[in-house]
Amino acid sequence: MIKSEMLAYEDIKKQLDKKDKVGIVTCNNCARLCGVGGPEKAEALEEKLSKDGYKVVSTADMLVGCNYEYYKDANVSPDATALLVLSCPVCAKVVEQIYKDKKAIKCAEAVGAFILSPSKNRFKVEEVFQGHEAKKGTEYTLLTGDPLKDQKM
Amino acid sequence: MIICARTKSYDDIKAWLTPEDKVIVMSCNICIKGCGIGGRRLVDRLAKKLEKDGFKVIHTEIVGFACNQDLMEERRDHPMTKDIFAEATAIIPIACGEGIHNASHTFHDKKVFDGIAGLGVGSVSAKEGPKLILPFDPTLAEKLGGIPEDGIKLKDMAAKLGLQTGGF
């Protein structure tokens, strides 16, 4: 599983134009477990964007965002001009490759790989990408990605 | 998904086992299956090969997500499987580095084979198979002579790095 962390909302917004018709693509695999993806995060982002005057035209709730095959029946509006990807940067690359007529906007950065324990409601980062070395061994709450101070895994 | 390649061969497994070992072959069913290294078909194939070579395979198992510690511990503790796991002396987990780590943690009283490396994160498609896009090791891109925007095919990458693909 891949641990990602959301970019600041302002940094996501900066990549949009007010005229953009926004589509949201949200992943329900790794990204949901680490608090970046899933329908809840998509709804929250849509609400914020709508309040700020952006037009959200579709939300694609993907089972797995890094598998090209799942996009065949994805709910991505043909009218969308920008797609916000609530997933790891790899999914943003996949979206970019599939929807070449739209802007694919990365909303999260990859931190590393994790193991999880639903019974303990937490996950632990076991392997990290460059720049995230300090997070190796850190445990986080499942579905929110909130860092925990103790270690149980 | 995590893009994985084999660092060891079937001969390495044979050299690692002893004739007395009671072996369990288990596989994750997500990334490693997408990479064409694991999954039910390849687990059964490995078990048959080992049996043909005189090793005692006492069980095969598929774990939905090997990176889920609970699922691994459930196999160890569940009334349906705990006896067979207690009897085993050697576990061959077909999983990414995190899955192998979980198996070592869960079955710490047994020897656990470590023959697969997770190289980074990538995509998968029916047309091109698994492709690495974001490597864990930042020097990997240099070793590969660069990684294209849409990734490098697992087979091409493994060939360049001297790693192996496909089932054991």
XYZ file of C-alpha atoms in Angstrom:
321
model
C 0.000 0.000 0.000
C 1.186 3.507 -0.818
C 1.118 6.305 1.734
C 0.334 9.691 0.219
C -0.223 13.051 1.848
C -2.577 15.753 0.606
C -1.160 18.982 -0.718
C -2.475 22.141 0.937
C -5.874 23.197 -0.428
C -4.419 26.519 -1.553
C -1.734 24.697 -3.569
C -4.405 22.591 -5.263
C -6.517 25.663 -6.022
C -3.522 27.451 -7.530
C -3.443 24.840 -10.279
C -7.033 25.617 -11.276
C -8.471 28.366 -13.385
C -11.797 29.901 -12.318
C -13.178 28.954 -15.750
C -12.262 25.292 -15.263
C -14.979 22.689 -15.102
C -13.658 20.413 -12.437
C -13.838 16.640 -12.309
C -12.690 14.772 -9.206
C -11.072 11.348 -9.471
C -10.778 9.611 -6.118
C -9.110 6.277 -5.326
C -10.586 3.788 -2.853
C -7.540 1.620 -2.368
C -4.288 2.826 -0.733
C -5.307 6.479 -0.951
C -8.536 5.999 0.969
C -6.816 4.006 3.711
C -4.239 6.733 4.269
C -6.775 9.555 4.315
C -6.303 11.044 0.851
C -8.985 9.387 -1.291
C -12.438 7.872 -1.101
C -15.905 9.409 -1.449
C -15.704 11.375 1.825
C -12.594 13.262 0.749
C -14.111 13.885 -2.690
C -17.293 15.318 -1.141
C -15.308 17.528 1.220
C -13.176 18.855 -1.630
C -16.223 19.444 -3.827
C -17.870 21.424 -1.045
C -14.809 23.624 -0.547
C -14.404 24.209 -4.270
C -18.083 25.045 -4.731
C -17.910 27.557 -1.886
C -14.930 29.144 -3.618
C -16.883 29.469 -6.863
C -15.549 26.510 -8.846
C -17.880 24.318 -10.861
C -17.517 20.616 -10.085
C -19.068 18.608 -12.918
C -18.302 14.986 -11.966
C -16.786 12.665 -9.378
C -15.251 9.345 -10.393
C -15.065 6.994 -7.427
C -12.364 4.534 -8.515
C -11.849 1.125 -6.964
C -8.148 1.329 -7.846
C -6.745 4.450 -9.456
C -3.506 2.989 -10.864
C -5.214 0.369 -13.050
C -6.026 1.642 -16.556
C -8.799 -0.921 -17.002
C -10.988 0.628 -14.315
C -11.268 3.886 -16.243
C -13.315 2.304 -19.050
C -16.577 3.052 -17.220
C -15.347 5.819 -14.906
C -17.722 8.680 -14.219
C -15.577 11.406 -15.764
C -17.601 14.136 -17.437
C -16.536 14.863 -21.023
C -17.160 18.524 -20.147
C -14.479 18.535 -17.444
C -11.435 20.628 -18.262
C -9.442 19.802 -15.118
C -9.312 16.566 -13.146
C -8.289 16.690 -9.501
C -6.761 13.363 -8.528
C -7.298 12.376 -4.905
C -4.738 9.622 -4.944
C -1.011 8.999 -5.196
C 0.988 10.773 -7.948
C 1.023 7.546 -9.989
C -2.768 7.765 -10.393
C -2.352 11.373 -11.461
C 0.034 10.123 -14.183
C -2.496 7.496 -15.262
C -5.264 10.112 -15.436
C -2.947 12.377 -17.440
C -2.304 9.550 -19.934
C -5.977 8.633 -20.337
C -7.555 12.096 -20.441
C -5.102 13.941 -22.655
C -7.633 16.713 -23.396
C -7.879 17.647 -19.703
C -5.503 18.992 -17.064
C -4.603 16.245 -14.578
C -3.963 17.878 -11.221
C -1.927 16.102 -8.583
C -3.452 16.608 -5.137
C -1.077 14.494 -3.052
C 2.555 13.515 -2.804
C 3.860 10.000 -2.230
C 5.557 9.311 1.097
C 6.262 5.585 1.022
C 4.810 2.106 1.436
C 2.895 0.919 4.481
C 1.513 -2.106 6.266
C -1.826 -1.877 8.044
C -3.868 -3.341 10.846
C -7.607 -2.574 10.773
C -8.036 -4.098 14.262
C -5.537 -1.567 15.614
C -7.013 1.148 13.358
C -3.560 2.157 12.187
C -0.923 1.762 9.530
C 2.855 1.964 9.626
C 5.202 3.351 7.001
C 7.863 0.746 6.244
C 9.564 2.163 3.172
C 9.966 5.791 2.152
C 10.652 7.892 -0.896
C 13.524 10.363 -0.859
C 12.765 13.356 1.328
C 10.503 11.435 3.690
C 13.139 9.460 5.602
C 11.969 10.844 8.974
C 8.563 9.213 8.484
C 9.926 5.670 8.268
C 8.468 3.627 11.135
C 5.788 6.212 11.937
C 2.279 4.924 12.556
C -0.869 6.741 11.421
C -4.620 6.423 11.947
C -6.400 4.527 9.184
C -8.687 6.553 6.907
C -7.511 9.913 8.282
C -3.723 9.660 8.014
C -3.277 11.435 11.362
C 0.194 10.662 12.761
C 0.354 8.741 16.051
C 2.982 9.171 18.732
C 3.063 5.566 19.937
C 3.927 2.313 18.154
C 1.749 -0.783 18.259
C 2.640 -2.557 15.037
C 0.325 -0.558 -6.912
C 3.748 -1.628 -5.787
C 5.891 -2.871 -8.660
C 7.885 -5.951 -7.701
C 10.511 -8.184 -9.278
C 12.131 -11.392 -8.117
C 15.612 -11.144 -6.642
C 15.889 -14.922 -6.328
C 15.181 -17.968 -8.448
C 13.480 -21.320 -7.979
C 16.932 -22.866 -7.440
C 17.498 -20.399 -4.601
C 14.315 -21.659 -2.912
C 15.494 -25.247 -3.288
C 18.890 -24.386 -1.793
C 17.201 -22.556 1.103
C 14.912 -25.475 2.013
C 15.932 -28.698 3.727
C 14.269 -32.051 2.957
C 12.811 -32.013 6.493
C 11.059 -28.666 6.058
C 7.289 -28.500 6.140
C 6.538 -25.780 3.658
C 3.668 -23.339 3.233
C 3.528 -21.336 0.014
C 1.399 -18.234 0.412
C 0.690 -15.323 -1.901
C -0.752 -11.868 -1.762
C -3.498 -11.333 -4.321
C -3.055 -7.683 -5.196
C 0.102 -5.961 -6.474
C 2.165 -9.148 -6.725
C -0.577 -10.770 -8.801
C -0.713 -7.678 -11.014
C 3.054 -8.016 -11.475
C 2.610 -11.610 -12.695
C 4.628 -13.127 -9.850
C 1.930 -14.343 -7.468
C -1.709 -15.346 -7.196
C -3.416 -18.728 -6.991
C -2.189 -20.173 -10.309
C 1.454 -19.401 -9.612
C 1.258 -20.566 -5.996
C -0.104 -23.926 -7.142
C 2.575 -24.156 -9.821
C 5.361 -23.503 -7.302
C 3.894 -26.006 -4.826
C 3.765 -28.698 -7.547
C 7.350 -27.989 -8.606
C 8.570 -28.281 -5.028
C 6.656 -31.510 -4.464
C 8.124 -32.959 -7.665
C 11.565 -32.117 -6.305
C 10.838 -34.018 -3.107
C 9.934 -31.174 -0.752
C 6.995 -31.433 1.606
C 4.470 -28.701 0.857
C 1.816 -28.983 3.559
C -0.388 -26.071 2.551
C -0.941 -23.256 0.072
C -2.688 -20.044 1.007
C -3.889 -16.832 -0.619
C -3.941 -13.729 1.568
C -6.052 -10.947 0.042
C -3.608 -8.232 1.098
C -0.294 -9.443 2.516
C 0.371 -5.913 3.785
C -2.632 -6.302 6.103
C -1.201 -7.625 9.364
C -4.637 -8.764 10.583
C -5.173 -11.054 7.590
C -1.787 -12.676 8.096
C -2.397 -13.171 11.834
C -5.858 -14.538 11.115
C -4.273 -17.364 9.101
C -1.964 -18.104 12.025
C -4.732 -18.057 14.661
C -7.937 -19.169 12.911
C -9.315 -22.571 14.015
C -9.389 -23.670 10.354
C -5.722 -22.958 9.661
C -3.835 -22.609 12.963
C -2.772 -26.275 13.177
C -1.295 -26.329 9.695
C 0.558 -23.052 10.282
C 1.817 -24.319 13.644
C 3.201 -27.421 11.922
C 5.041 -25.480 9.186
C 8.769 -24.826 9.477
C 9.226 -22.753 6.309
C 7.018 -20.077 4.776
C 7.439 -18.854 1.219
C 5.540 -15.556 0.968
C 4.994 -14.320 -2.560
C 4.471 -10.648 -1.825
C 6.117 -7.247 -1.914
C 8.679 -6.231 0.707
C 5.926 -5.121 3.075
C 4.103 -8.458 2.712
C 7.322 -10.379 3.357
C 7.978 -8.167 6.384
C 4.474 -8.989 7.679
C 5.053 -12.712 7.176
C 8.382 -12.532 9.055
C 6.686 -10.624 11.884
C 3.715 -13.007 12.099
C 5.684 -16.231 11.722
C 8.774 -15.179 13.661
C 9.337 -18.756 14.909
C 9.718 -20.053 11.332
C 12.078 -19.383 8.494
C 10.607 -17.042 5.904
C 11.921 -16.845 2.334
C 12.791 -13.368 1.104
C 13.131 -13.391 -2.674
C 11.097 -10.460 -3.994
C 11.821 -6.737 -3.984
C 9.331 -3.895 -4.160
C 10.960 -1.366 -6.475
C 8.481 1.460 -6.342
C 4.996 2.481 -7.384
C 3.442 2.108 -10.795
C 0.435 1.380 -12.932
C -1.003 -1.649 -14.681
C -2.929 -2.105 -17.910
C -4.049 -5.060 -19.993
C -2.137 -3.667 -22.974
C 1.245 -2.982 -21.382
C 1.201 -4.857 -18.085
C 2.819 -3.411 -14.956
C 4.977 -0.307 -15.301
C 7.169 1.413 -12.742
C 6.652 5.173 -12.509
C 8.012 6.221 -9.110
C 10.978 4.224 -7.739
C 11.726 4.031 -3.992
C 15.445 4.238 -4.714
C 16.185 7.606 -6.349
C 19.290 6.176 -8.086
C 17.167 3.594 -9.906
C 16.104 6.046 -12.628
C 19.772 6.683 -13.399
C 20.549 2.951 -13.463
C 17.685 2.490 -15.914
C 18.821 5.335 -18.143
C 15.748 7.362 -17.155
C 12.095 6.488 -16.633
C 9.574 7.728 -19.236
C 6.653 9.883 -18.033
C 4.221 6.971 -18.335
C 6.614 4.510 -16.703
C 8.918 1.677 -17.694
C 7.614 -1.837 -18.335
C 8.428 -4.269 -15.538
C 10.014 -6.754 -17.955
C 12.297 -4.120 -19.478
C 13.288 -2.787 -16.083
C 13.989 -6.247 -14.642
C 16.152 -7.131 -17.639
C 18.221 -3.973 -17.159
C 18.630 -4.578 -13.435
C 19.347 -8.306 -13.652
C 16.121 -9.169 -11.783
C 13.555 -11.815 -12.691
C 9.860 -11.659 -13.527
C 7.083 -14.247 -13.655
C 6.406 -17.042 -11.186
C 9.094 -19.051 -9.408
